[in-house]
Protein backbone atom coordinates (compact mmCIF):
# COMPACT_ATOMS: atom_id res chain seq x y z
CA UNK A 1 0.00 0.00 0.00
CA UNK A 2 1.53 3.26 -1.14
CA UNK A 3 -0.55 6.40 -1.42
CA UNK A 4 -0.94 10.06 -0.56
CA UNK A 5 -4.37 11.54 -0.01
CA UNK A 6 -6.19 14.71 0.98
CA UNK A 7 -9.22 14.67 3.27
CA UNK A 8 -11.79 17.31 4.14
CA UNK A 9 -13.05 15.14 7.02
CA UNK A 10 -11.38 13.98 10.26
CA UNK A 11 -8.94 11.17 9.52
CA UNK A 12 -9.97 7.69 10.66
CA UNK A 13 -6.68 6.65 12.27
CA UNK A 14 -7.74 3.04 12.91
CA UNK A 15 -8.61 2.54 9.24
CA UNK A 16 -5.42 4.32 8.20
CA UNK A 17 -3.28 2.03 10.35
CA UNK A 18 -5.13 -1.06 9.16
CA UNK A 19 -4.31 -0.45 5.49
CA UNK A 20 -0.62 -0.55 6.39
CA UNK A 21 -0.79 -3.88 8.22
CA UNK A 22 1.41 -6.48 6.58
CA UNK A 23 2.39 -9.94 7.83
CA UNK A 24 5.90 -9.55 6.45
CA UNK A 25 6.42 -6.42 8.57
CA UNK A 26 7.68 -6.31 12.14
CA UNK A 27 7.65 -2.53 12.50
CA UNK A 28 5.06 0.19 12.08
CA UNK A 29 5.91 3.89 12.56
CA UNK A 30 3.24 6.58 12.50
CA UNK A 31 3.60 10.35 12.71
CA UNK A 32 0.60 12.54 13.56
CA UNK A 33 0.76 16.30 13.16
CA UNK A 34 -1.68 18.02 15.58
CA UNK A 35 -3.19 21.48 15.61
CA UNK A 36 -1.28 23.38 18.33
CA UNK A 37 -2.74 26.17 20.48
CA UNK A 38 0.14 28.61 19.95
CA UNK A 39 2.65 29.80 17.39
CA UNK A 40 5.36 32.45 17.71
CA UNK A 41 3.87 33.94 20.86
CA UNK A 42 0.30 34.06 19.57
CA UNK A 43 -2.60 32.07 20.94
CA UNK A 44 -4.08 30.00 18.13
CA UNK A 45 -7.79 29.09 18.17
CA UNK A 46 -8.07 27.16 14.91
CA UNK A 47 -6.40 26.54 11.57
CA UNK A 48 -7.36 26.46 7.95
CA UNK A 49 -5.43 24.46 5.38
CA UNK A 50 -5.71 25.30 1.71
CA UNK A 51 -4.49 22.57 -0.61
CA UNK A 52 -4.14 22.58 -4.36
CA UNK A 53 -5.19 18.98 -4.58
CA UNK A 54 -4.25 17.94 -8.15
CA UNK A 55 -0.62 18.84 -7.63
CA UNK A 56 -0.45 17.95 -3.92
CA UNK A 57 -1.60 14.40 -4.66
CA UNK A 58 0.79 14.03 -7.60
CA UNK A 59 3.80 15.38 -5.69
CA UNK A 60 2.77 13.59 -2.48
CA UNK A 61 2.74 10.28 -4.31
CA UNK A 62 6.20 11.07 -5.69
CA UNK A 63 7.48 11.60 -2.14
CA UNK A 64 5.96 8.29 -1.01
CA UNK A 65 7.57 6.46 -3.96
CA UNK A 66 10.94 8.07 -3.21
CA UNK A 67 10.71 6.99 0.45
CA UNK A 68 9.80 3.41 -0.46
CA UNK A 69 12.69 3.17 -2.93
CA UNK A 70 15.27 5.00 -0.82
CA UNK A 71 14.63 3.16 2.46
CA UNK A 72 13.29 -0.14 1.06
CA UNK A 73 10.19 -0.12 3.28
CA UNK A 74 7.17 -2.26 2.42
CA UNK A 75 4.29 0.20 2.75
CA UNK A 76 3.90 3.95 3.16
CA UNK A 77 0.84 6.21 3.21
CA UNK A 78 0.01 9.76 4.19
CA UNK A 79 -3.15 11.87 4.44
CA UNK A 80 -3.30 15.65 4.85
CA UNK A 81 -6.42 17.47 6.02
CA UNK A 82 -7.81 20.47 4.19
CA UNK A 83 -10.24 23.11 5.40
CA UNK A 84 -10.99 24.39 8.90
CA UNK A 85 -9.76 22.45 11.93
CA UNK A 86 -9.95 22.81 15.71
CA UNK A 87 -7.20 22.40 18.31
CA UNK A 88 -5.71 18.92 18.73
CA UNK A 89 -7.21 17.61 15.50
CA UNK A 90 -4.89 15.50 13.35
CA UNK A 91 -3.76 17.72 10.47
CA UNK A 92 -1.51 15.14 8.84
CA UNK A 93 -0.73 11.48 9.34
CA UNK A 94 2.16 9.47 7.90
CA UNK A 95 2.44 5.70 8.36
CA UNK A 96 5.20 3.32 7.29
CA UNK A 97 5.50 -0.43 7.78
CA UNK A 98 8.59 -2.48 7.11
CA UNK A 99 10.30 -5.69 8.23
CA UNK A 100 12.49 -3.76 10.74
CA UNK A 101 12.11 -0.48 12.63
CA UNK A 102 15.16 1.50 11.50
CA UNK A 103 14.08 2.04 7.91
CA UNK A 104 10.48 2.68 9.00
CA UNK A 105 11.57 5.59 11.25
CA UNK A 106 13.81 6.99 8.48
CA UNK A 107 11.14 6.73 5.77
CA UNK A 108 8.48 8.31 8.01
CA UNK A 109 10.78 11.25 8.79
CA UNK A 110 11.65 11.67 5.11
CA UNK A 111 7.99 11.78 4.06
CA UNK A 112 6.88 14.40 6.60
CA UNK A 113 9.99 16.56 6.04
CA UNK A 114 9.58 16.52 2.25
CA UNK A 115 5.81 17.05 2.48
CA UNK A 116 6.35 20.25 4.45
CA UNK A 117 8.56 21.85 1.82
CA UNK A 118 7.30 20.42 -1.48
CA UNK A 119 3.52 20.23 -1.36
CA UNK A 120 1.23 23.12 -2.37
CA UNK A 121 -0.37 23.39 1.07
CA UNK A 122 -0.90 26.63 3.00
CA UNK A 123 -1.87 27.21 6.59
CA UNK A 124 -3.91 30.09 7.94
CA UNK A 125 -3.89 30.59 11.70
CA UNK A 126 -6.79 32.24 13.53
CA UNK A 127 -5.68 33.97 16.73
CA UNK A 128 -7.36 34.77 20.03
CA UNK A 129 -6.92 38.51 19.32
CA UNK A 130 -9.19 38.23 16.28
CA UNK A 131 -6.46 38.34 13.63
CA UNK A 132 -5.80 35.63 11.04
CA UNK A 133 -2.61 35.13 9.07
CA UNK A 134 -1.16 32.85 6.44
CA UNK A 135 1.87 31.23 8.03
CA UNK A 136 5.11 31.53 6.10
CA UNK A 137 7.62 28.77 6.18
CA UNK A 138 10.64 31.06 5.69
CA UNK A 139 13.01 28.13 5.36
CA UNK A 140 11.22 27.14 2.14
CA UNK A 141 10.98 30.58 0.58
CA UNK A 142 13.25 31.53 -2.29
CA UNK A 143 13.34 35.06 -3.57
CA UNK A 144 12.48 35.37 -7.26
CA UNK B 1 1.03 35.77 -26.06
CA UNK B 2 -1.81 35.05 -23.70
CA UNK B 3 -1.39 33.12 -20.44
CA UNK B 4 -3.66 32.27 -17.55
CA UNK B 5 -2.40 33.01 -14.03
CA UNK B 6 -3.66 31.42 -10.81
CA UNK B 7 -2.95 32.72 -7.32
CA UNK B 8 -3.19 30.71 -4.11
CA UNK B 9 -3.66 31.48 -0.40
CA UNK B 10 -1.85 34.72 0.58
CA UNK B 11 -1.20 35.52 -3.11
CA UNK B 12 -4.90 35.32 -3.93
CA UNK B 13 -5.71 37.73 -1.12
CA UNK B 14 -2.88 40.09 -2.13
CA UNK B 15 -3.90 40.05 -5.81
CA UNK B 16 -7.60 40.31 -4.99
CA UNK B 17 -8.35 37.63 -7.57
CA UNK B 18 -7.90 33.91 -8.02
CA UNK B 19 -7.33 33.81 -11.76
CA UNK B 20 -6.66 36.20 -14.58
CA UNK B 21 -5.76 36.00 -18.24
CA UNK B 22 -2.90 38.23 -19.31
CA UNK B 23 -1.29 39.38 -22.49
CA UNK B 24 2.43 39.25 -21.74
CA UNK B 25 5.91 39.38 -23.26
CA UNK B 26 7.42 37.61 -20.24
CA UNK B 27 9.43 34.55 -21.22
CA UNK B 28 9.70 32.93 -17.78
CA UNK B 29 7.53 32.57 -14.65
CA UNK B 30 10.07 34.81 -12.85
CA UNK B 31 9.47 37.65 -15.34
CA UNK B 32 5.73 37.09 -15.28
CA UNK B 33 5.62 37.29 -11.47
CA UNK B 34 7.35 40.68 -11.58
CA UNK B 35 4.69 41.87 -14.07
CA UNK B 36 1.88 40.55 -11.88
CA UNK B 37 3.33 42.28 -8.82
CA UNK B 38 3.25 45.56 -10.77
CA UNK B 39 -0.45 45.02 -11.53
CA UNK B 40 -1.22 44.04 -7.93
CA UNK B 41 0.94 46.14 -5.61
CA UNK B 42 0.33 44.04 -2.45
CA UNK B 43 2.09 41.12 -4.19
CA UNK B 44 5.35 43.08 -4.11
CA UNK B 45 5.97 42.39 -0.45
CA UNK B 46 6.08 38.65 -1.15
CA UNK B 47 8.80 36.55 -2.62
CA UNK B 48 7.20 33.67 -4.48
CA UNK B 49 8.47 30.25 -3.56
CA UNK B 50 7.18 27.61 -5.95
CA UNK B 51 5.72 27.77 -9.42
CA UNK B 52 3.89 25.28 -11.61
CA UNK B 53 3.06 25.32 -15.31
CA UNK B 54 0.01 23.37 -16.45
CA UNK B 55 -0.12 21.39 -13.17
CA UNK B 56 3.56 20.38 -13.20
CA UNK B 57 6.10 21.89 -10.82
CA UNK B 58 8.39 24.11 -12.87
CA UNK B 59 11.59 26.13 -12.72
CA UNK B 60 11.39 29.91 -12.34
CA UNK B 61 13.45 30.24 -15.51
CA UNK B 62 11.41 27.75 -17.57
CA UNK B 63 10.05 28.98 -20.90
CA UNK B 64 6.37 29.80 -20.97
CA UNK B 65 4.21 29.39 -24.05
CA UNK B 66 0.98 30.82 -25.38
CA UNK B 67 -2.00 29.30 -23.58
CA UNK B 68 -0.04 28.07 -20.55
CA UNK B 69 -1.56 28.19 -17.10
CA UNK B 70 0.97 29.51 -14.57
CA UNK B 71 0.33 28.74 -10.89
CA UNK B 72 2.04 30.99 -8.34
CA UNK B 73 2.45 29.41 -4.92
CA UNK B 74 3.34 31.43 -1.83
CA UNK B 75 5.72 29.78 0.66
CA UNK B 76 4.15 26.46 1.58
CA UNK B 77 3.36 25.39 5.14
CA UNK B 78 1.99 21.87 5.20
CA UNK B 79 2.11 19.51 8.16
PDB file of C-alpha atoms in Angstrom:
ATOM      1  CA  UNK A   1       0.000   0.000   0.000  1.00  0.00           C
ATOM      2  CA  UNK A   2       1.528   3.257  -1.137  1.00  0.00           C
ATOM      3  CA  UNK A   3      -0.552   6.397  -1.421  1.00  0.00           C
ATOM      4  CA  UNK A   4      -0.936  10.061  -0.562  1.00  0.00           C
ATOM      5  CA  UNK A   5      -4.370  11.542  -0.008  1.00  0.00           C
ATOM      6  CA  UNK A   6      -6.191  14.708   0.979  1.00  0.00           C
ATOM      7  CA  UNK A   7      -9.222  14.672   3.267  1.00  0.00           C
ATOM      8  CA  UNK A   8     -11.789  17.309   4.139  1.00  0.00           C
ATOM      9  CA  UNK A   9     -13.053  15.139   7.020  1.00  0.00           C
ATOM     10  CA  UNK A  10     -11.384  13.984  10.259  1.00  0.00           C
ATOM     11  CA  UNK A  11      -8.938  11.169   9.521  1.00  0.00           C
ATOM     12  CA  UNK A  12      -9.966   7.691  10.662  1.00  0.00           C
ATOM     13  CA  UNK A  13      -6.681   6.646  12.270  1.00  0.00           C
ATOM     14  CA  UNK A  14      -7.735   3.037  12.914  1.00  0.00           C
ATOM     15  CA  UNK A  15      -8.612   2.540   9.235  1.00  0.00           C
ATOM     16  CA  UNK A  16      -5.422   4.324   8.203  1.00  0.00           C
ATOM     17  CA  UNK A  17      -3.281   2.034  10.347  1.00  0.00           C
ATOM     18  CA  UNK A  18      -5.129  -1.056   9.159  1.00  0.00           C
ATOM     19  CA  UNK A  19      -4.315  -0.454   5.492  1.00  0.00           C
ATOM     20  CA  UNK A  20      -0.617  -0.553   6.387  1.00  0.00           C
ATOM     21  CA  UNK A  21      -0.795  -3.880   8.216  1.00  0.00           C
ATOM     22  CA  UNK A  22       1.415  -6.475   6.583  1.00  0.00           C
ATOM     23  CA  UNK A  23       2.390  -9.943   7.827  1.00  0.00           C
ATOM     24  CA  UNK A  24       5.898  -9.552   6.454  1.00  0.00           C
ATOM     25  CA  UNK A  25       6.423  -6.421   8.571  1.00  0.00           C
ATOM     26  CA  UNK A  26       7.677  -6.307  12.144  1.00  0.00           C
ATOM     27  CA  UNK A  27       7.648  -2.526  12.499  1.00  0.00           C
ATOM     28  CA  UNK A  28       5.064   0.193  12.076  1.00  0.00           C
ATOM     29  CA  UNK A  29       5.911   3.885  12.558  1.00  0.00           C
ATOM     30  CA  UNK A  30       3.239   6.585  12.500  1.00  0.00           C
ATOM     31  CA  UNK A  31       3.604  10.355  12.708  1.00  0.00           C
ATOM     32  CA  UNK A  32       0.596  12.539  13.562  1.00  0.00           C
ATOM     33  CA  UNK A  33       0.756  16.301  13.162  1.00  0.00           C
ATOM     34  CA  UNK A  34      -1.680  18.018  15.575  1.00  0.00           C
ATOM     35  CA  UNK A  35      -3.190  21.478  15.607  1.00  0.00           C
ATOM     36  CA  UNK A  36      -1.277  23.376  18.330  1.00  0.00           C
ATOM     37  CA  UNK A  37      -2.743  26.171  20.479  1.00  0.00           C
ATOM     38  CA  UNK A  38       0.135  28.610  19.955  1.00  0.00           C
ATOM     39  CA  UNK A  39       2.652  29.796  17.386  1.00  0.00           C
ATOM     40  CA  UNK A  40       5.356  32.447  17.707  1.00  0.00           C
ATOM     41  CA  UNK A  41       3.874  33.944  20.858  1.00  0.00           C
ATOM     42  CA  UNK A  42       0.300  34.057  19.569  1.00  0.00           C
ATOM     43  CA  UNK A  43      -2.600  32.067  20.943  1.00  0.00           C
ATOM     44  CA  UNK A  44      -4.084  30.000  18.125  1.00  0.00           C
ATOM     45  CA  UNK A  45      -7.791  29.088  18.168  1.00  0.00           C
ATOM     46  CA  UNK A  46      -8.066  27.162  14.914  1.00  0.00           C
ATOM     47  CA  UNK A  47      -6.405  26.539  11.572  1.00  0.00           C
ATOM     48  CA  UNK A  48      -7.362  26.460   7.954  1.00  0.00           C
ATOM     49  CA  UNK A  49      -5.430  24.456   5.379  1.00  0.00           C
ATOM     50  CA  UNK A  50      -5.711  25.302   1.713  1.00  0.00           C
ATOM     51  CA  UNK A  51      -4.485  22.573  -0.607  1.00  0.00           C
ATOM     52  CA  UNK A  52      -4.137  22.583  -4.358  1.00  0.00           C
ATOM     53  CA  UNK A  53      -5.186  18.980  -4.582  1.00  0.00           C
ATOM     54  CA  UNK A  54      -4.251  17.941  -8.149  1.00  0.00           C
ATOM     55  CA  UNK A  55      -0.615  18.840  -7.631  1.00  0.00           C
ATOM     56  CA  UNK A  56      -0.446  17.946  -3.917  1.00  0.00           C
ATOM     57  CA  UNK A  57      -1.597  14.401  -4.663  1.00  0.00           C
ATOM     58  CA  UNK A  58       0.787  14.030  -7.599  1.00  0.00           C
ATOM     59  CA  UNK A  59       3.802  15.379  -5.690  1.00  0.00           C
ATOM     60  CA  UNK A  60       2.765  13.591  -2.480  1.00  0.00           C
ATOM     61  CA  UNK A  61       2.744  10.277  -4.306  1.00  0.00           C
ATOM     62  CA  UNK A  62       6.204  11.073  -5.691  1.00  0.00           C
ATOM     63  CA  UNK A  63       7.478  11.599  -2.141  1.00  0.00           C
ATOM     64  CA  UNK A  64       5.960   8.290  -1.007  1.00  0.00           C
ATOM     65  CA  UNK A  65       7.566   6.464  -3.958  1.00  0.00           C
ATOM     66  CA  UNK A  66      10.945   8.070  -3.206  1.00  0.00           C
ATOM     67  CA  UNK A  67      10.712   6.991   0.448  1.00  0.00           C
ATOM     68  CA  UNK A  68       9.800   3.409  -0.457  1.00  0.00           C
ATOM     69  CA  UNK A  69      12.690   3.171  -2.932  1.00  0.00           C
ATOM     70  CA  UNK A  70      15.270   5.000  -0.822  1.00  0.00           C
ATOM     71  CA  UNK A  71      14.631   3.160   2.459  1.00  0.00           C
ATOM     72  CA  UNK A  72      13.295  -0.137   1.061  1.00  0.00           C
ATOM     73  CA  UNK A  73      10.194  -0.120   3.284  1.00  0.00           C
ATOM     74  CA  UNK A  74       7.168  -2.258   2.423  1.00  0.00           C
ATOM     75  CA  UNK A  75       4.289   0.204   2.746  1.00  0.00           C
ATOM     76  CA  UNK A  76       3.897   3.954   3.162  1.00  0.00           C
ATOM     77  CA  UNK A  77       0.839   6.215   3.206  1.00  0.00           C
ATOM     78  CA  UNK A  78       0.012   9.764   4.186  1.00  0.00           C
ATOM     79  CA  UNK A  79      -3.149  11.869   4.445  1.00  0.00           C
ATOM     80  CA  UNK A  80      -3.303  15.647   4.847  1.00  0.00           C
ATOM     81  CA  UNK A  81      -6.422  17.468   6.020  1.00  0.00           C
ATOM     82  CA  UNK A  82      -7.808  20.468   4.191  1.00  0.00           C
ATOM     83  CA  UNK A  83     -10.240  23.109   5.402  1.00  0.00           C
ATOM     84  CA  UNK A  84     -10.991  24.390   8.903  1.00  0.00           C
ATOM     85  CA  UNK A  85      -9.756  22.453  11.932  1.00  0.00           C
ATOM     86  CA  UNK A  86      -9.953  22.807  15.710  1.00  0.00           C
ATOM     87  CA  UNK A  87      -7.205  22.400  18.306  1.00  0.00           C
ATOM     88  CA  UNK A  88      -5.712  18.918  18.726  1.00  0.00           C
ATOM     89  CA  UNK A  89      -7.208  17.614  15.501  1.00  0.00           C
ATOM     90  CA  UNK A  90      -4.889  15.504  13.350  1.00  0.00           C
ATOM     91  CA  UNK A  91      -3.761  17.718  10.467  1.00  0.00           C
ATOM     92  CA  UNK A  92      -1.509  15.145   8.841  1.00  0.00           C
ATOM     93  CA  UNK A  93      -0.731  11.478   9.337  1.00  0.00           C
ATOM     94  CA  UNK A  94       2.161   9.474   7.896  1.00  0.00           C
ATOM     95  CA  UNK A  95       2.444   5.704   8.358  1.00  0.00           C
ATOM     96  CA  UNK A  96       5.202   3.320   7.292  1.00  0.00           C
ATOM     97  CA  UNK A  97       5.495  -0.429   7.778  1.00  0.00           C
ATOM     98  CA  UNK A  98       8.589  -2.479   7.107  1.00  0.00           C
ATOM     99  CA  UNK A  99      10.299  -5.690   8.231  1.00  0.00           C
ATOM    100  CA  UNK A 100      12.492  -3.765  10.739  1.00  0.00           C
ATOM    101  CA  UNK A 101      12.112  -0.475  12.632  1.00  0.00           C
ATOM    102  CA  UNK A 102      15.163   1.504  11.496  1.00  0.00           C
ATOM    103  CA  UNK A 103      14.079   2.044   7.910  1.00  0.00           C
ATOM    104  CA  UNK A 104      10.475   2.680   9.001  1.00  0.00           C
ATOM    105  CA  UNK A 105      11.568   5.589  11.246  1.00  0.00           C
ATOM    106  CA  UNK A 106      13.806   6.985   8.483  1.00  0.00           C
ATOM    107  CA  UNK A 107      11.142   6.733   5.774  1.00  0.00           C
ATOM    108  CA  UNK A 108       8.481   8.313   8.007  1.00  0.00           C
ATOM    109  CA  UNK A 109      10.783  11.249   8.786  1.00  0.00           C
ATOM    110  CA  UNK A 110      11.653  11.668   5.111  1.00  0.00           C
ATOM    111  CA  UNK A 111       7.995  11.776   4.056  1.00  0.00           C
ATOM    112  CA  UNK A 112       6.881  14.404   6.595  1.00  0.00           C
ATOM    113  CA  UNK A 113       9.986  16.564   6.039  1.00  0.00           C
ATOM    114  CA  UNK A 114       9.576  16.519   2.252  1.00  0.00           C
ATOM    115  CA  UNK A 115       5.809  17.047   2.482  1.00  0.00           C
ATOM    116  CA  UNK A 116       6.352  20.248   4.451  1.00  0.00           C
ATOM    117  CA  UNK A 117       8.558  21.849   1.816  1.00  0.00           C
ATOM    118  CA  UNK A 118       7.302  20.417  -1.483  1.00  0.00           C
ATOM    119  CA  UNK A 119       3.518  20.227  -1.360  1.00  0.00           C
ATOM    120  CA  UNK A 120       1.226  23.118  -2.372  1.00  0.00           C
ATOM    121  CA  UNK A 121      -0.375  23.389   1.067  1.00  0.00           C
ATOM    122  CA  UNK A 122      -0.904  26.626   2.996  1.00  0.00           C
ATOM    123  CA  UNK A 123      -1.869  27.205   6.589  1.00  0.00           C
ATOM    124  CA  UNK A 124      -3.910  30.095   7.940  1.00  0.00           C
ATOM    125  CA  UNK A 125      -3.889  30.589  11.698  1.00  0.00           C
ATOM    126  CA  UNK A 126      -6.791  32.238  13.526  1.00  0.00           C
ATOM    127  CA  UNK A 127      -5.682  33.967  16.728  1.00  0.00           C
ATOM    128  CA  UNK A 128      -7.363  34.773  20.034  1.00  0.00           C
ATOM    129  CA  UNK A 129      -6.916  38.512  19.320  1.00  0.00           C
ATOM    130  CA  UNK A 130      -9.194  38.231  16.278  1.00  0.00           C
ATOM    131  CA  UNK A 131      -6.460  38.342  13.628  1.00  0.00           C
ATOM    132  CA  UNK A 132      -5.799  35.634  11.041  1.00  0.00           C
ATOM    133  CA  UNK A 133      -2.610  35.131   9.073  1.00  0.00           C
ATOM    134  CA  UNK A 134      -1.156  32.847   6.440  1.00  0.00           C
ATOM    135  CA  UNK A 135       1.869  31.230   8.034  1.00  0.00           C
ATOM    136  CA  UNK A 136       5.106  31.531   6.103  1.00  0.00           C
ATOM    137  CA  UNK A 137       7.622  28.769   6.180  1.00  0.00           C
ATOM    138  CA  UNK A 138      10.641  31.061   5.695  1.00  0.00           C
ATOM    139  CA  UNK A 139      13.007  28.129   5.361  1.00  0.00           C
ATOM    140  CA  UNK A 140      11.220  27.136   2.145  1.00  0.00           C
ATOM    141  CA  UNK A 141      10.976  30.578   0.580  1.00  0.00           C
ATOM    142  CA  UNK A 142      13.252  31.527  -2.290  1.00  0.00           C
ATOM    143  CA  UNK A 143      13.338  35.063  -3.574  1.00  0.00           C
ATOM    144  CA  UNK A 144      12.479  35.372  -7.255  1.00  0.00           C
TER     145      UNK A 144
ATOM    146  CA  UNK B   1       1.028  35.775 -26.055  1.00  0.00           C
ATOM    147  CA  UNK B   2      -1.813  35.050 -23.700  1.00  0.00           C
ATOM    148  CA  UNK B   3      -1.392  33.117 -20.445  1.00  0.00           C
ATOM    149  CA  UNK B   4      -3.660  32.267 -17.546  1.00  0.00           C
ATOM    150  CA  UNK B   5      -2.400  33.007 -14.031  1.00  0.00           C
ATOM    151  CA  UNK B   6      -3.663  31.423 -10.812  1.00  0.00           C
ATOM    152  CA  UNK B   7      -2.949  32.721  -7.324  1.00  0.00           C
ATOM    153  CA  UNK B   8      -3.187  30.715  -4.112  1.00  0.00           C
ATOM    154  CA  UNK B   9      -3.658  31.476  -0.402  1.00  0.00           C
ATOM    155  CA  UNK B  10      -1.850  34.718   0.576  1.00  0.00           C
ATOM    156  CA  UNK B  11      -1.200  35.521  -3.107  1.00  0.00           C
ATOM    157  CA  UNK B  12      -4.904  35.320  -3.929  1.00  0.00           C
ATOM    158  CA  UNK B  13      -5.712  37.726  -1.116  1.00  0.00           C
ATOM    159  CA  UNK B  14      -2.883  40.087  -2.131  1.00  0.00           C
ATOM    160  CA  UNK B  15      -3.902  40.053  -5.812  1.00  0.00           C
ATOM    161  CA  UNK B  16      -7.603  40.310  -4.990  1.00  0.00           C
ATOM    162  CA  UNK B  17      -8.354  37.634  -7.568  1.00  0.00           C
ATOM    163  CA  UNK B  18      -7.898  33.913  -8.016  1.00  0.00           C
ATOM    164  CA  UNK B  19      -7.327  33.811 -11.760  1.00  0.00           C
ATOM    165  CA  UNK B  20      -6.662  36.201 -14.582  1.00  0.00           C
ATOM    166  CA  UNK B  21      -5.762  35.997 -18.241  1.00  0.00           C
ATOM    167  CA  UNK B  22      -2.901  38.234 -19.306  1.00  0.00           C
ATOM    168  CA  UNK B  23      -1.288  39.385 -22.493  1.00  0.00           C
ATOM    169  CA  UNK B  24       2.428  39.250 -21.744  1.00  0.00           C
ATOM    170  CA  UNK B  25       5.907  39.385 -23.255  1.00  0.00           C
ATOM    171  CA  UNK B  26       7.417  37.610 -20.240  1.00  0.00           C
ATOM    172  CA  UNK B  27       9.434  34.547 -21.225  1.00  0.00           C
ATOM    173  CA  UNK B  28       9.696  32.926 -17.784  1.00  0.00           C
ATOM    174  CA  UNK B  29       7.535  32.573 -14.654  1.00  0.00           C
ATOM    175  CA  UNK B  30      10.068  34.811 -12.850  1.00  0.00           C
ATOM    176  CA  UNK B  31       9.472  37.653 -15.342  1.00  0.00           C
ATOM    177  CA  UNK B  32       5.732  37.087 -15.281  1.00  0.00           C
ATOM    178  CA  UNK B  33       5.617  37.290 -11.466  1.00  0.00           C
ATOM    179  CA  UNK B  34       7.348  40.683 -11.582  1.00  0.00           C
ATOM    180  CA  UNK B  35       4.693  41.870 -14.074  1.00  0.00           C
ATOM    181  CA  UNK B  36       1.884  40.554 -11.885  1.00  0.00           C
ATOM    182  CA  UNK B  37       3.331  42.276  -8.818  1.00  0.00           C
ATOM    183  CA  UNK B  38       3.249  45.559 -10.766  1.00  0.00           C
ATOM    184  CA  UNK B  39      -0.454  45.020 -11.531  1.00  0.00           C
ATOM    185  CA  UNK B  40      -1.218  44.044  -7.929  1.00  0.00           C
ATOM    186  CA  UNK B  41       0.942  46.136  -5.608  1.00  0.00           C
ATOM    187  CA  UNK B  42       0.329  44.038  -2.445  1.00  0.00           C
ATOM    188  CA  UNK B  43       2.088  41.116  -4.188  1.00  0.00           C
ATOM    189  CA  UNK B  44       5.351  43.081  -4.114  1.00  0.00           C
ATOM    190  CA  UNK B  45       5.965  42.394  -0.446  1.00  0.00           C
ATOM    191  CA  UNK B  46       6.082  38.654  -1.148  1.00  0.00           C
ATOM    192  CA  UNK B  47       8.800  36.546  -2.620  1.00  0.00           C
ATOM    193  CA  UNK B  48       7.201  33.670  -4.478  1.00  0.00           C
ATOM    194  CA  UNK B  49       8.470  30.251  -3.557  1.00  0.00           C
ATOM    195  CA  UNK B  50       7.182  27.609  -5.954  1.00  0.00           C
ATOM    196  CA  UNK B  51       5.715  27.766  -9.423  1.00  0.00           C
ATOM    197  CA  UNK B  52       3.895  25.276 -11.614  1.00  0.00           C
ATOM    198  CA  UNK B  53       3.058  25.323 -15.311  1.00  0.00           C
ATOM    199  CA  UNK B  54       0.006  23.367 -16.448  1.00  0.00           C
ATOM    200  CA  UNK B  55      -0.115  21.393 -13.166  1.00  0.00           C
ATOM    201  CA  UNK B  56       3.562  20.384 -13.205  1.00  0.00           C
ATOM    202  CA  UNK B  57       6.099  21.886 -10.824  1.00  0.00           C
ATOM    203  CA  UNK B  58       8.392  24.109 -12.873  1.00  0.00           C
ATOM    204  CA  UNK B  59      11.585  26.128 -12.720  1.00  0.00           C
ATOM    205  CA  UNK B  60      11.395  29.908 -12.337  1.00  0.00           C
ATOM    206  CA  UNK B  61      13.451  30.244 -15.515  1.00  0.00           C
ATOM    207  CA  UNK B  62      11.407  27.745 -17.566  1.00  0.00           C
ATOM    208  CA  UNK B  63      10.055  28.981 -20.903  1.00  0.00           C
ATOM    209  CA  UNK B  64       6.367  29.796 -20.972  1.00  0.00           C
ATOM    210  CA  UNK B  65       4.210  29.386 -24.050  1.00  0.00           C
ATOM    211  CA  UNK B  66       0.979  30.819 -25.380  1.00  0.00           C
ATOM    212  CA  UNK B  67      -2.003  29.295 -23.584  1.00  0.00           C
ATOM    213  CA  UNK B  68      -0.043  28.067 -20.553  1.00  0.00           C
ATOM    214  CA  UNK B  69      -1.556  28.194 -17.096  1.00  0.00           C
ATOM    215  CA  UNK B  70       0.966  29.513 -14.572  1.00  0.00           C
ATOM    216  CA  UNK B  71       0.334  28.741 -10.890  1.00  0.00           C
ATOM    217  CA  UNK B  72       2.042  30.985  -8.341  1.00  0.00           C
ATOM    218  CA  UNK B  73       2.454  29.411  -4.920  1.00  0.00           C
ATOM    219  CA  UNK B  74       3.340  31.429  -1.833  1.00  0.00           C
ATOM    220  CA  UNK B  75       5.724  29.782   0.664  1.00  0.00           C
ATOM    221  CA  UNK B  76       4.148  26.458   1.585  1.00  0.00           C
ATOM    222  CA  UNK B  77       3.356  25.391   5.139  1.00  0.00           C
ATOM    223  CA  UNK B  78       1.988  21.869   5.198  1.00  0.00           C
ATOM    224  CA  UNK B  79       2.111  19.505   8.156  1.00  0.00           C
TER     225      UNK B  79
END
